[in-house]
Structure formats: C-alpha cells, structure tokens
Coordinates of C-alpha atoms in Angstrom, one line a residue:
Chain Y
M89 CA 117.6 90.9 107.9
N90 CA 117.1 88.9 104.8
V91 CA 117.0 89.7 101.1
F92 CA 113.2 90.4 101.2
D93 CA 113.7 93.2 103.8
I94 CA 115.5 94.9 101.0
I95 CA 113.6 93.8 97.9
G96 CA 110.4 94.2 99.8
P97 CA 108.0 94.5 101.5
V98 CA 105.2 94.6 98.9
M99 CA 103.2 97.5 100.1
I100 CA 100.7 100.2 99.2
G101 CA 102.5 103.5 98.8
P102 CA 103.5 106.2 99.3
S103 CA 105.3 106.0 102.6
S104 CA 106.2 103.2 105.0
S105 CA 105.8 105.4 108.1
H106 CA 102.7 107.4 107.0
T107 CA 100.8 104.7 105.2
A108 CA 102.0 101.2 106.2
G109 CA 102.6 102.1 109.8
A110 CA 99.3 103.9 110.0
L111 CA 97.5 100.9 108.8
R112 CA 99.1 98.7 111.5
L113 CA 97.9 101.2 114.2
G114 CA 94.4 100.8 112.7
K115 CA 94.8 97.0 112.9
V116 CA 95.6 97.1 116.6
A117 CA 92.3 99.0 117.1
M118 CA 90.6 96.3 115.1
K119 CA 92.1 93.6 117.4
V120 CA 90.9 95.5 120.5
L121 CA 87.4 95.6 118.9
D122 CA 87.6 91.8 119.2
G123 CA 85.0 91.1 116.5
R124 CA 82.6 93.9 117.2
E125 CA 81.4 95.9 114.2
P126 CA 82.5 99.6 114.3
S127 CA 79.9 102.2 113.8
E128 CA 81.7 105.5 114.5
V129 CA 85.5 106.0 114.1
T130 CA 87.2 109.2 115.3
V131 CA 90.9 109.6 114.8
E132 CA 92.9 112.4 116.3
L133 CA 96.2 113.0 114.5
S134 CA 99.1 114.7 116.1
G135 CA 102.5 116.0 114.9
S136 CA 103.5 115.2 111.4
F137 CA 100.5 113.0 111.0
A138 CA 98.3 116.1 111.7
K139 CA 100.0 118.2 109.1
T140 CA 100.5 115.7 106.3
Y141 CA 97.9 112.9 106.6
R142 CA 95.9 113.8 103.6
G143 CA 98.8 113.7 101.1
H144 CA 100.1 110.4 102.4
G145 CA 96.7 108.7 102.6
T146 CA 97.3 108.2 106.3
D147 CA 93.5 108.6 106.9
R148 CA 92.6 105.9 104.4
A149 CA 95.3 103.6 105.8
L150 CA 94.1 104.0 109.4
L151 CA 90.5 103.3 108.3
A152 CA 91.6 100.3 106.2
G153 CA 93.5 98.8 109.2
I154 CA 90.5 99.2 111.4
M155 CA 88.4 97.3 108.8
G156 CA 91.0 94.5 108.8
Y157 CA 92.9 95.1 105.5
K158 CA 96.7 94.3 105.2
S159 CA 99.4 96.8 104.2
N160 CA 99.6 95.3 100.7
D161 CA 95.8 95.3 100.0
E162 CA 94.8 97.6 97.2
E163 CA 91.5 98.3 98.9
I164 CA 93.3 100.8 101.1
K165 CA 92.9 103.4 98.4
D166 CA 89.1 102.9 98.5
A167 CA 88.8 102.8 102.3
F168 CA 86.4 105.7 102.5
E169 CA 84.0 104.2 100.1
I170 CA 84.2 100.7 101.8
A171 CA 83.6 102.3 105.2
K172 CA 80.5 104.0 103.8
E173 CA 79.2 100.8 102.4
R174 CA 79.7 99.1 105.8
G175 CA 77.9 101.9 107.5
I176 CA 80.9 103.2 109.4
D177 CA 81.0 107.0 110.1
Y178 CA 84.5 108.4 110.3
R179 CA 86.2 111.7 111.0
F180 CA 89.8 112.8 111.3
I181 CA 90.8 115.6 113.6
S182 CA 94.2 117.4 113.5
T183 CA 95.3 118.1 117.0
E184 CA 98.3 118.1 119.3
I185 CA 98.7 115.3 121.8
P186 CA 101.4 116.6 124.2
G187 CA 104.4 114.5 124.9
T188 CA 103.9 112.1 122.1
H189 CA 106.0 110.9 119.1
P190 CA 105.6 113.1 116.0
N191 CA 103.5 110.5 114.2
T192 CA 100.8 109.8 116.8
A193 CA 97.2 108.8 116.3
R194 CA 94.5 108.4 118.9
I195 CA 91.7 106.2 117.6
T196 CA 88.3 106.1 119.3
I197 CA 85.8 103.6 118.0
K198 CA 82.1 103.2 118.9
S199 CA 80.7 99.8 118.0
K200 CA 77.2 98.9 116.9
D201 CA 76.6 97.4 120.3
G202 CA 77.3 100.8 121.9
S203 CA 80.7 100.0 123.5
V204 CA 83.7 102.3 123.0
I205 CA 87.4 101.5 122.7
T206 CA 90.4 103.8 122.3
V207 CA 93.9 103.1 121.0
Q208 CA 96.8 105.5 120.9
G209 CA 100.0 104.8 119.2
A210 CA 102.8 106.1 117.0
S211 CA 104.3 105.1 113.7
I212 CA 108.0 105.2 114.4
G213 CA 109.5 104.6 111.0
G214 CA 109.8 101.9 108.4
G215 CA 106.3 100.7 109.0
N216 CA 107.1 100.0 112.7
I217 CA 104.7 101.1 115.4
R218 CA 104.5 101.5 119.2
V219 CA 101.2 101.3 121.0
D220 CA 101.0 103.7 123.9
N221 CA 97.6 103.5 125.4
I222 CA 94.5 101.2 125.2
N223 CA 91.2 102.2 126.7
G224 CA 92.9 104.8 128.9
L225 CA 95.6 102.5 130.2
K226 CA 99.2 103.0 129.4
V227 CA 100.8 100.2 127.4
D228 CA 104.0 99.7 125.5
F229 CA 104.2 97.1 122.7
N230 CA 105.0 97.1 119.0
G231 CA 102.7 94.4 117.6
D232 CA 105.6 92.4 116.2
H233 CA 104.8 89.6 118.7
N234 CA 101.6 88.0 119.8
T235 CA 100.5 90.2 122.7
I236 CA 98.0 89.4 125.4
L237 CA 96.5 92.3 127.3
I238 CA 94.9 91.4 130.6
L239 CA 92.8 94.0 132.4
H240 CA 92.3 93.1 136.0
Q241 CA 91.7 94.2 139.6
D242 CA 95.0 95.3 141.2
R243 CA 95.3 92.9 144.2
P244 CA 97.9 90.3 145.4
G245 CA 98.1 87.1 143.5
V246 CA 96.5 87.9 140.2
I247 CA 99.8 87.9 138.2
A248 CA 100.7 84.5 139.8
E249 CA 97.3 83.1 138.9
V250 CA 97.9 84.1 135.3
T251 CA 101.4 82.7 135.0
N252 CA 100.4 79.6 136.9
L253 CA 97.6 78.9 134.5
M254 CA 100.0 79.2 131.6
R255 CA 102.5 76.9 133.2
E256 CA 100.0 74.3 134.3
K257 CA 97.7 74.1 131.3
F258 CA 99.7 75.6 128.4
S259 CA 103.3 74.7 129.1
D260 CA 104.4 75.4 125.6
V261 CA 103.8 79.1 126.0
N262 CA 107.0 81.1 126.5
I263 CA 106.7 84.7 127.7
G264 CA 109.1 87.1 125.9
N265 CA 108.1 90.3 127.7
F266 CA 105.9 91.2 130.6
R267 CA 104.8 94.6 131.8
L268 CA 102.3 95.8 134.4
T269 CA 100.8 99.2 134.5
R270 CA 98.3 100.6 137.0
P271 CA 97.2 104.2 137.2
V272 CA 96.3 103.8 141.0
K273 CA 96.9 101.3 143.7
G274 CA 94.0 98.9 144.1
G275 CA 92.2 100.0 140.9
H276 CA 92.3 98.6 137.5
A277 CA 95.6 97.3 136.2
L278 CA 96.8 96.0 132.9
M279 CA 99.3 93.2 132.1
T280 CA 100.9 93.3 128.7
I281 CA 102.4 89.9 127.9
E282 CA 104.2 89.2 124.7
I283 CA 104.5 85.5 123.9
D284 CA 106.7 83.7 121.3
A285 CA 104.1 81.5 119.6
V286 CA 100.4 81.8 118.8
P287 CA 98.5 81.2 122.0
P288 CA 97.1 77.7 122.2
E289 CA 93.4 77.0 121.7
G290 CA 91.3 77.9 124.8
M291 CA 94.0 79.9 126.6
I292 CA 92.4 83.3 126.2
E293 CA 89.0 81.9 127.4
E294 CA 90.6 80.2 130.4
L295 CA 92.4 83.5 131.3
R296 CA 89.1 85.3 131.1
K297 CA 87.6 83.0 133.7
L298 CA 90.2 83.8 136.4
D299 CA 89.1 85.7 139.5
Y300 CA 89.6 89.5 139.3
V301 CA 90.4 89.3 135.6
L302 CA 88.1 91.8 133.9
N303 CA 89.0 91.3 130.3
V304 CA 91.6 89.7 128.1
I305 CA 92.5 90.9 124.6
L306 CA 94.7 89.0 122.2
I307 CA 96.6 91.1 119.7
K308 CA 98.1 88.7 117.2
S309 CA 101.4 89.9 115.7
I310 CA 100.6 92.3 112.9
Chain R
M43 CA 127.1 85.2 104.9
F44 CA 126.8 88.2 107.2
Y45 CA 126.2 90.8 104.5
E46 CA 128.4 93.3 106.3
S47 CA 130.8 93.8 103.4
I48 CA 130.6 93.6 99.6
E49 CA 134.1 92.1 99.8
E50 CA 132.7 89.1 101.7
I51 CA 130.1 88.5 99.0
V52 CA 132.5 88.9 96.1
K53 CA 134.9 86.4 97.8
A54 CA 132.1 83.9 98.5
A55 CA 131.0 84.0 94.9
E56 CA 134.5 83.8 93.5
D57 CA 135.5 80.9 95.8
A58 CA 132.4 78.9 94.8
D59 CA 132.8 79.9 91.2
L60 CA 129.3 81.3 91.2
R61 CA 127.6 84.5 90.2
I62 CA 126.8 86.8 93.2
S63 CA 123.1 86.1 92.7
E64 CA 123.6 82.3 92.8
A65 CA 125.7 82.5 96.0
V66 CA 123.1 84.8 97.6
L67 CA 120.2 82.6 96.7
R68 CA 122.0 79.5 98.1
D69 CA 122.9 81.4 101.3
Q70 CA 119.5 83.0 101.9
A71 CA 117.7 79.7 101.4
A72 CA 119.9 78.2 104.1
Q73 CA 119.4 81.1 106.4
M74 CA 115.6 81.1 105.9
E75 CA 115.4 77.3 106.2
L76 CA 113.6 77.2 102.8
S77 CA 114.5 75.5 99.6
E78 CA 116.2 77.5 96.9
E79 CA 113.1 77.1 94.8
E80 CA 110.8 78.6 97.4
V81 CA 113.1 81.6 97.9
Y82 CA 113.3 82.1 94.1
L83 CA 109.5 81.9 93.8
Q84 CA 109.1 84.6 96.5
M85 CA 111.4 86.8 94.6
E86 CA 109.5 86.1 91.3
E87 CA 106.3 87.2 93.0
N88 CA 108.0 90.5 93.9
F89 CA 109.2 90.8 90.3
D90 CA 105.6 90.3 89.1
V91 CA 104.4 93.1 91.5
M92 CA 107.1 95.3 89.9
C93 CA 105.8 94.5 86.4
E94 CA 102.3 95.3 87.5
S95 CA 103.3 98.6 89.1
V96 CA 105.0 99.6 85.8
R97 CA 101.7 99.0 84.0
K98 CA 99.5 100.8 86.5
G99 CA 101.8 103.8 86.8
Q100 CA 101.6 104.5 83.0
A101 CA 97.8 104.8 83.0
E102 CA 96.4 107.9 81.5
G103 CA 94.8 110.2 84.1
L104 CA 96.7 108.9 87.1
R105 CA 97.0 111.4 89.9
S106 CA 98.9 111.2 93.2
T107 CA 96.8 111.3 96.4
S108 CA 98.0 114.9 97.0
G109 CA 97.2 115.8 93.4
L110 CA 100.7 117.3 92.9
T111 CA 102.0 114.7 90.5
G112 CA 100.7 111.8 88.4
P113 CA 101.1 112.0 84.6
E114 CA 104.9 111.5 84.5
G115 CA 104.8 107.8 83.7
F116 CA 102.1 108.2 81.1
L117 CA 103.7 111.1 79.3
M118 CA 107.2 109.5 79.2
A119 CA 105.8 106.2 77.9
L120 CA 104.0 108.1 75.1
Y121 CA 107.2 110.0 74.3
A122 CA 109.3 106.8 74.3
K123 CA 106.9 105.1 71.9
G124 CA 107.3 107.9 69.4
S125 CA 110.7 108.7 68.0
G126 CA 112.5 107.4 71.1
G127 CA 113.7 110.9 72.0
L128 CA 117.2 112.1 72.4
S129 CA 118.5 109.1 74.4
G130 CA 116.9 106.5 72.2
S131 CA 113.8 104.3 72.7
F132 CA 115.4 101.9 75.1
M133 CA 116.6 104.5 77.6
T134 CA 113.4 106.7 77.3
G135 CA 111.5 103.4 77.9
V136 CA 113.6 102.8 81.0
M137 CA 112.8 106.4 82.2
A138 CA 109.1 105.8 81.5
R139 CA 108.9 102.6 83.6
T140 CA 110.9 104.2 86.5
L141 CA 108.6 107.2 86.6
A142 CA 105.6 104.9 86.3
V143 CA 106.5 102.8 89.4
S144 CA 107.2 106.0 91.5
C145 CA 103.8 107.5 90.3
C146 CA 102.1 104.2 91.2
N147 CA 103.6 104.6 94.7
A148 CA 102.4 108.2 95.0
S149 CA 98.9 107.3 94.0
M150 CA 98.6 104.6 96.7
G151 CA 99.3 101.7 94.3
K152 CA 101.0 98.5 95.2
I153 CA 104.8 98.6 94.9
V154 CA 107.8 96.7 96.1
A155 CA 110.0 98.8 98.4
A156 CA 113.5 98.4 96.9
P157 CA 115.0 99.2 99.3
T158 CA 112.4 101.9 100.2
A159 CA 109.1 103.2 98.9
G160 CA 110.8 106.5 98.0
S161 CA 113.3 104.7 95.7
C162 CA 110.9 102.0 94.5
G163 CA 111.2 103.0 90.8
I164 CA 114.9 102.3 90.2
L165 CA 115.2 98.5 90.3
P166 CA 112.0 97.9 88.3
G167 CA 113.1 100.6 85.9
C168 CA 116.2 98.4 85.1
L169 CA 114.8 94.9 85.5
V170 CA 111.3 95.2 84.0
S171 CA 112.7 97.2 81.1
L172 CA 115.2 94.4 80.2
Y173 CA 112.3 91.9 80.5
E174 CA 109.8 93.8 78.4
E175 CA 112.4 94.6 75.8
G176 CA 113.2 90.8 75.6
K177 CA 116.9 91.3 76.4
Y178 CA 117.0 88.7 79.2
S179 CA 114.8 85.9 80.4
K180 CA 112.5 86.3 83.5
K181 CA 114.7 83.8 85.4
E182 CA 117.8 85.8 84.7
L183 CA 116.2 89.0 85.9
V184 CA 114.6 87.5 89.0
M185 CA 118.1 86.1 89.8
A186 CA 119.7 89.5 89.3
A187 CA 117.4 90.9 92.0
F188 CA 119.3 88.7 94.5
T189 CA 122.5 90.5 93.6
A190 CA 120.7 93.8 94.1
G191 CA 119.3 92.6 97.4
A192 CA 122.7 91.5 98.7
V193 CA 124.2 95.0 97.9
G194 CA 121.2 96.6 99.7
M195 CA 121.7 94.5 102.8
V196 CA 125.4 95.6 103.1
I197 CA 124.5 99.2 102.6
A198 CA 121.7 98.9 105.3
S199 CA 124.2 97.3 107.6
R200 CA 127.3 99.5 107.1
A201 CA 125.5 102.8 106.4
T202 CA 121.8 103.4 106.1
I203 CA 118.9 103.2 103.6
A204 CA 116.7 105.8 105.3
G205 CA 116.5 109.3 103.9
S206 CA 115.9 110.6 107.5
E207 CA 119.3 109.3 108.4
G208 CA 121.4 109.7 105.3
G209 CA 119.5 111.8 102.8
C210 CA 118.6 110.7 99.3
Q211 CA 122.0 109.2 98.6
A212 CA 120.9 106.6 101.1
E213 CA 117.7 105.8 99.3
C214 CA 118.0 106.5 95.6
G215 CA 121.8 106.2 95.9
A216 CA 121.4 102.7 97.5
A217 CA 118.8 101.7 95.0
G218 CA 121.0 102.8 92.1
A219 CA 124.0 100.9 93.5
M220 CA 121.9 97.8 94.0
A221 CA 120.6 98.1 90.4
A222 CA 124.0 98.7 89.0
A223 CA 125.4 95.5 90.5
A224 CA 122.5 93.6 89.1
L225 CA 123.0 95.1 85.7
A226 CA 126.7 94.4 85.7
E227 CA 126.0 90.8 86.5
L228 CA 123.4 90.6 83.7
G229 CA 125.8 92.1 81.3
G230 CA 128.3 89.3 82.0
G231 CA 130.4 91.1 84.5
S232 CA 132.4 89.3 87.3
P233 CA 131.5 89.6 90.9
R234 CA 134.3 92.2 91.3
Q235 CA 132.8 94.3 88.5
C236 CA 129.4 94.1 90.2
A237 CA 131.1 95.6 93.3
D238 CA 132.7 98.3 91.2
A239 CA 129.4 99.2 89.6
C240 CA 127.9 99.6 93.1
S241 CA 130.9 101.9 94.1
I242 CA 130.5 104.1 91.0
V243 CA 126.9 104.8 91.6
L244 CA 127.5 105.7 95.2
A245 CA 130.3 108.0 94.0
C246 CA 127.9 109.7 91.6
Q247 CA 125.1 110.2 94.1
M248 CA 127.4 111.1 97.1
G249 CA 125.9 113.9 99.1
L250 CA 122.5 113.9 97.6
V251 CA 120.0 115.4 100.1
C252 CA 116.5 114.4 100.9
D253 CA 114.2 117.4 100.6
P254 CA 110.7 116.3 99.7
V255 CA 108.3 119.2 98.9
A256 CA 105.5 119.1 101.5
G257 CA 107.0 116.0 103.0
L258 CA 105.5 113.9 100.2
V259 CA 107.3 111.2 98.3
E260 CA 106.7 113.0 95.0
I261 CA 108.8 116.2 94.3
P262 CA 111.6 115.6 93.6
C263 CA 111.6 111.9 94.5
I264 CA 109.9 110.7 91.4
K265 CA 112.4 112.3 89.1
R266 CA 115.4 111.4 91.3
N267 CA 114.4 107.8 90.7
V268 CA 115.1 108.4 87.0
S269 CA 118.5 109.9 87.8
G270 CA 119.3 106.8 90.0
V271 CA 118.4 104.5 87.0
M272 CA 120.5 106.5 84.6
N273 CA 123.5 106.3 87.0
A274 CA 122.9 102.5 87.4
F275 CA 123.1 101.9 83.6
A276 CA 126.0 104.3 83.2
A277 CA 128.0 102.6 86.0
A278 CA 127.3 99.1 84.7
D279 CA 128.3 100.0 81.2
M280 CA 131.5 101.7 82.5
V281 CA 132.6 98.6 84.4
L282 CA 131.7 96.3 81.5
A283 CA 133.9 98.6 79.3
G284 CA 136.8 97.7 81.7
I285 CA 136.8 101.0 83.7
P286 CA 137.6 100.3 87.4
A287 CA 135.9 102.0 90.3
Y288 CA 139.2 103.0 92.1
I289 CA 137.5 103.2 95.4
P290 CA 136.3 99.8 96.7
A291 CA 132.6 99.4 97.2
D292 CA 132.8 99.0 101.0
E293 CA 134.8 102.2 101.4
A294 CA 132.3 104.1 99.2
I295 CA 129.4 102.7 101.3
D296 CA 131.2 103.9 104.5
A297 CA 131.8 107.3 103.0
M298 CA 128.2 107.6 102.1
G299 CA 127.2 106.7 105.7
E300 CA 129.7 109.4 107.0
V301 CA 128.4 112.0 104.6
G302 CA 124.9 111.2 105.7
R303 CA 125.8 111.6 109.4
D304 CA 127.4 115.0 108.5
M305 CA 124.4 116.2 106.7
P306 CA 122.4 118.9 108.5
R307 CA 119.0 117.8 109.7
Q308 CA 117.3 120.2 107.4
L309 CA 118.4 118.1 104.5
R310 CA 117.4 114.7 105.9
E311 CA 113.7 114.3 105.1
T312 CA 112.5 117.1 107.4
S313 CA 111.3 119.3 104.5
L314 CA 113.1 122.2 106.1
G315 CA 115.7 122.7 103.4
G316 CA 116.6 122.2 99.8
L317 CA 113.7 122.2 97.3
A318 CA 111.1 121.9 100.0
A319 CA 112.1 125.3 101.4
T320 CA 112.0 127.1 98.1
P321 CA 109.2 129.7 97.6
T322 CA 107.5 127.3 95.2
G323 CA 108.1 124.3 97.4
E324 CA 106.3 126.3 100.2
K325 CA 103.5 127.2 97.9
L326 CA 102.9 123.6 96.9
R327 CA 102.8 122.6 100.5
E328 CA 100.2 125.2 101.2
K329 CA 98.2 124.0 98.2
V330 CA 98.0 120.5 99.6
F331 CA 97.8 121.0 103.4
G332 CA 96.7 124.6 103.7
K333 CA 98.5 127.3 105.7
N334 CA 100.0 126.2 109.0
D335 CA 102.7 127.3 111.3

C-alpha cells in the first residue's frame, strides 16, 4: 500500500465495485477478442449486478471496458452512444447464474468476422476482479498480472513443451502462477500462466506454433 | 515507515523535526523508488482532478445516473454566494464543494477516491476550499494531502476503510479523520495535534452505519460527506485551540474497527437496514430498479 492507494485512484464514479470493477471485466473480454471488432455484445448480469446495474452505470462501464477505455476515462458515461457510432449492438439481461459471486457478469461477444467469445467473471470489491470462465473453460485469475491463456489438446508433454520454450528462448520470463483446467480427459485443456513481466517480443507467436496448441491469448495486466 | 500506527508517524516527524507531510513525502518517495518531486507531482495531479470535480459537480442541471440526486452542489454554491447563510460564506462554500464532488461521483464524473468513492467529497471539500479562497498556496495544500494519506493508510491497516466491513464510520469517518489531520497541519498544528484531530473526528463519527438507499452512493452518502467535512474543520479548530483528544488516535482507530466488526450486517452496505429500509427508502429503490424480490 502506498499513499496513492488512499488518495486515489482517480476513477469514474460512482462505485469501485460496480463501475471500476465492471470496466475491468469488460477489458478482459476486449483482450480475449484479440483485436477483432465486436458487432454484438450480450451481457448477462447476476446477483447485485442484476438488481442495481442501471443506477451504478455498470452497463456503461462494461461496454466501455469492451471498447478499450480505462477506469478513469470520462467517455465511460457516453459508452452507449460510442458503441452505436462504432456499430456495436448491445443488450443487458438480468439473470441468476447459480453458484457465482454476487457481482457476476457473463459477457458474450460476436465479432464482425462471425467468431464468438465468452468471458465470465466477478467484481469482488475495491475495483478488483476474478475471471471465472473464458470460452466455456474454467479459469481463475485476477488480471493484476500479465496472464497467458493457452488452449491446447490434453495429451502428455504439452505443458513441458510450453515451459521448455520459455526456458530456452525467453529465459527472463518468470512464472508466478500456473494452473491447468480440463473439462474431460483427452479433450481441450487450458493453461493459465501468470508471469511477472511483460512477455518478450515474439513469445506469444512462438507458443502458438507449438504442436497441439490451439490458441494463445495474452491478457496484459489491467 | 510501516503506516501501522499514527504514533510511529508522529514520532518520525518529531524526530526529524519535520511536518508529517514532509516526513511522509520523503518516506513514500524512498519506498516507491521515485524522487520526491515525482511523487509530489503525482499528488498535484490528483489535486487538480479534485478541483475539476468541484467545478463539474456544481453545474446546473446535473443529475446522477439513477436520477435520484444531482442538484445539491449547484444549489449550495448558489446559496453560499448569496448572503453566506447561517454558517457564513466560507463554511457554506465548503459544503457546496463537498456536495459537488459527491454529486460528480454519482453522475459518473471523474473523482479521486479519498479514501473511497463514497467519501470522495470530504478531502476536496477542505483542501480545494482553502485553495479557492486563497488561504493557502497550492503547494501547501498538495503537501497536506500526504498527511491525510498517511492517516488513511494507518486506518486501512489497523481497521478498515470499507463500508461493507465497518459501516460509514470507516469511509466518511476515515476521510474526515484524514482531512482533520491535514487541516490541523495547515493551521500550524504540531504532528501530535494532527493525531489528536484524527482521533476527535473518529470519536464524533463512531458507530455511523452504512445504509445506502437502493444500494447507490447517493442517499445519504452525499450529505454524510458534508457532515464529515464539518467534523474535520471542528476537530482541527478544537486541537488548534489547545483542546486535547484524550483518547490517542491509534486507540480511536482500533475502537472504530471493533465497532465496525460488531455492527450487524444489515448496517454494512447491504441496504437491508437504516435509511435504506425505511418506507421511503424502499420506494426510491423501486423507482430506480423496479419491483423485485
């Protein structure tokens, strides 16, 4: 903690959990889009988010995050108008997503190229978030660190290939957290790797070239 | 410094023969591995955001996102500019600026959380008022924010600054205590007197619950920011008059934390008790969000 955690942050009101945290969840979705332009955004809101999102501007904050704005950008207030100008359709649905944190949002985005991504996460207080699910696969990270998501075929040796590549070609990279999830044996699996520094040039591309790696997404700390 | 006790900060300032703000700036620069000037400039930027939020929050026709509030800053500024009201033009001006920043927050404007968004009007209400009224230089006021910040760090570390954990005493109470220490320093008080001002505000806000109508940072939060500011000025003036706090600041902070832990959950930002649960509070919730279970 330093003095600017107390006299700060500079943020758009009114609530760190319902506005700033919501924006960060939107931003994770933007990173998963990986440069594709969204055309249709659907956000399902659960718990307290579902009941109070309008009054807190949670909807605008989510949309602003998806469009790449930061939590101190005054454009958040005009997110609906900006989305319309950019040709992005959006809708917000109040629902109940069972077994989730009270401030949970499930974001589904269809891109102009027809691809669809989903991100589910919660705003857990003070602007902090936890991402629970990406494209149907369970994850668990908070966006505070640079996070690499590697979707791959579940088979022996893939994890070693990834860590060997990091050690041999990008030896400065230090892994702070590693997690593997797989819904079924031998199907698709997901590595969530948090690293301390920004990944070096070319690392993500090299990872994508590995056998049995289906996709790699970098979520820079947000 | 560890910012785990006010006593530590007072001693550090006394030993170095510095104001608390100077000792904190020096320490923070060292901890952040930046120059004192860089850290000062970062605080100055935050101060500029505070000034801007005062201006925006006084605009005519401002409405909160929910539509429940909005004109408070404008109305009070208008009133302050007239006769100055019962409490005089300086204090009504302070109230106007405090309301303005909280209204700016509720209307999705840019604010500095100090320490939280819900209590963001209190520190600017004090510092920006003294700046705009020409009582202190910008440099002195930006420096005073370091004293406020140090007090806030200790409260966050010993107790809490979250309404969901400690009620409003943890948010507006903390902000008021921070502001009082800053004001006492500006008024020429010793580090010990700054600590006493902090203690007095916490004593006056002890037990204040967090009961936002419809869960929004508006009713009663916006007006509670004004009460935090009034407490801050009163406490600073009391210590500068030579009145001691009797209870040391660290003990007052611990008591606030204890009271927060003893507070029922209905009164800790759940909107299940206090003003939120009144018939009118319920009606206002329905007006914004419609009927639900």
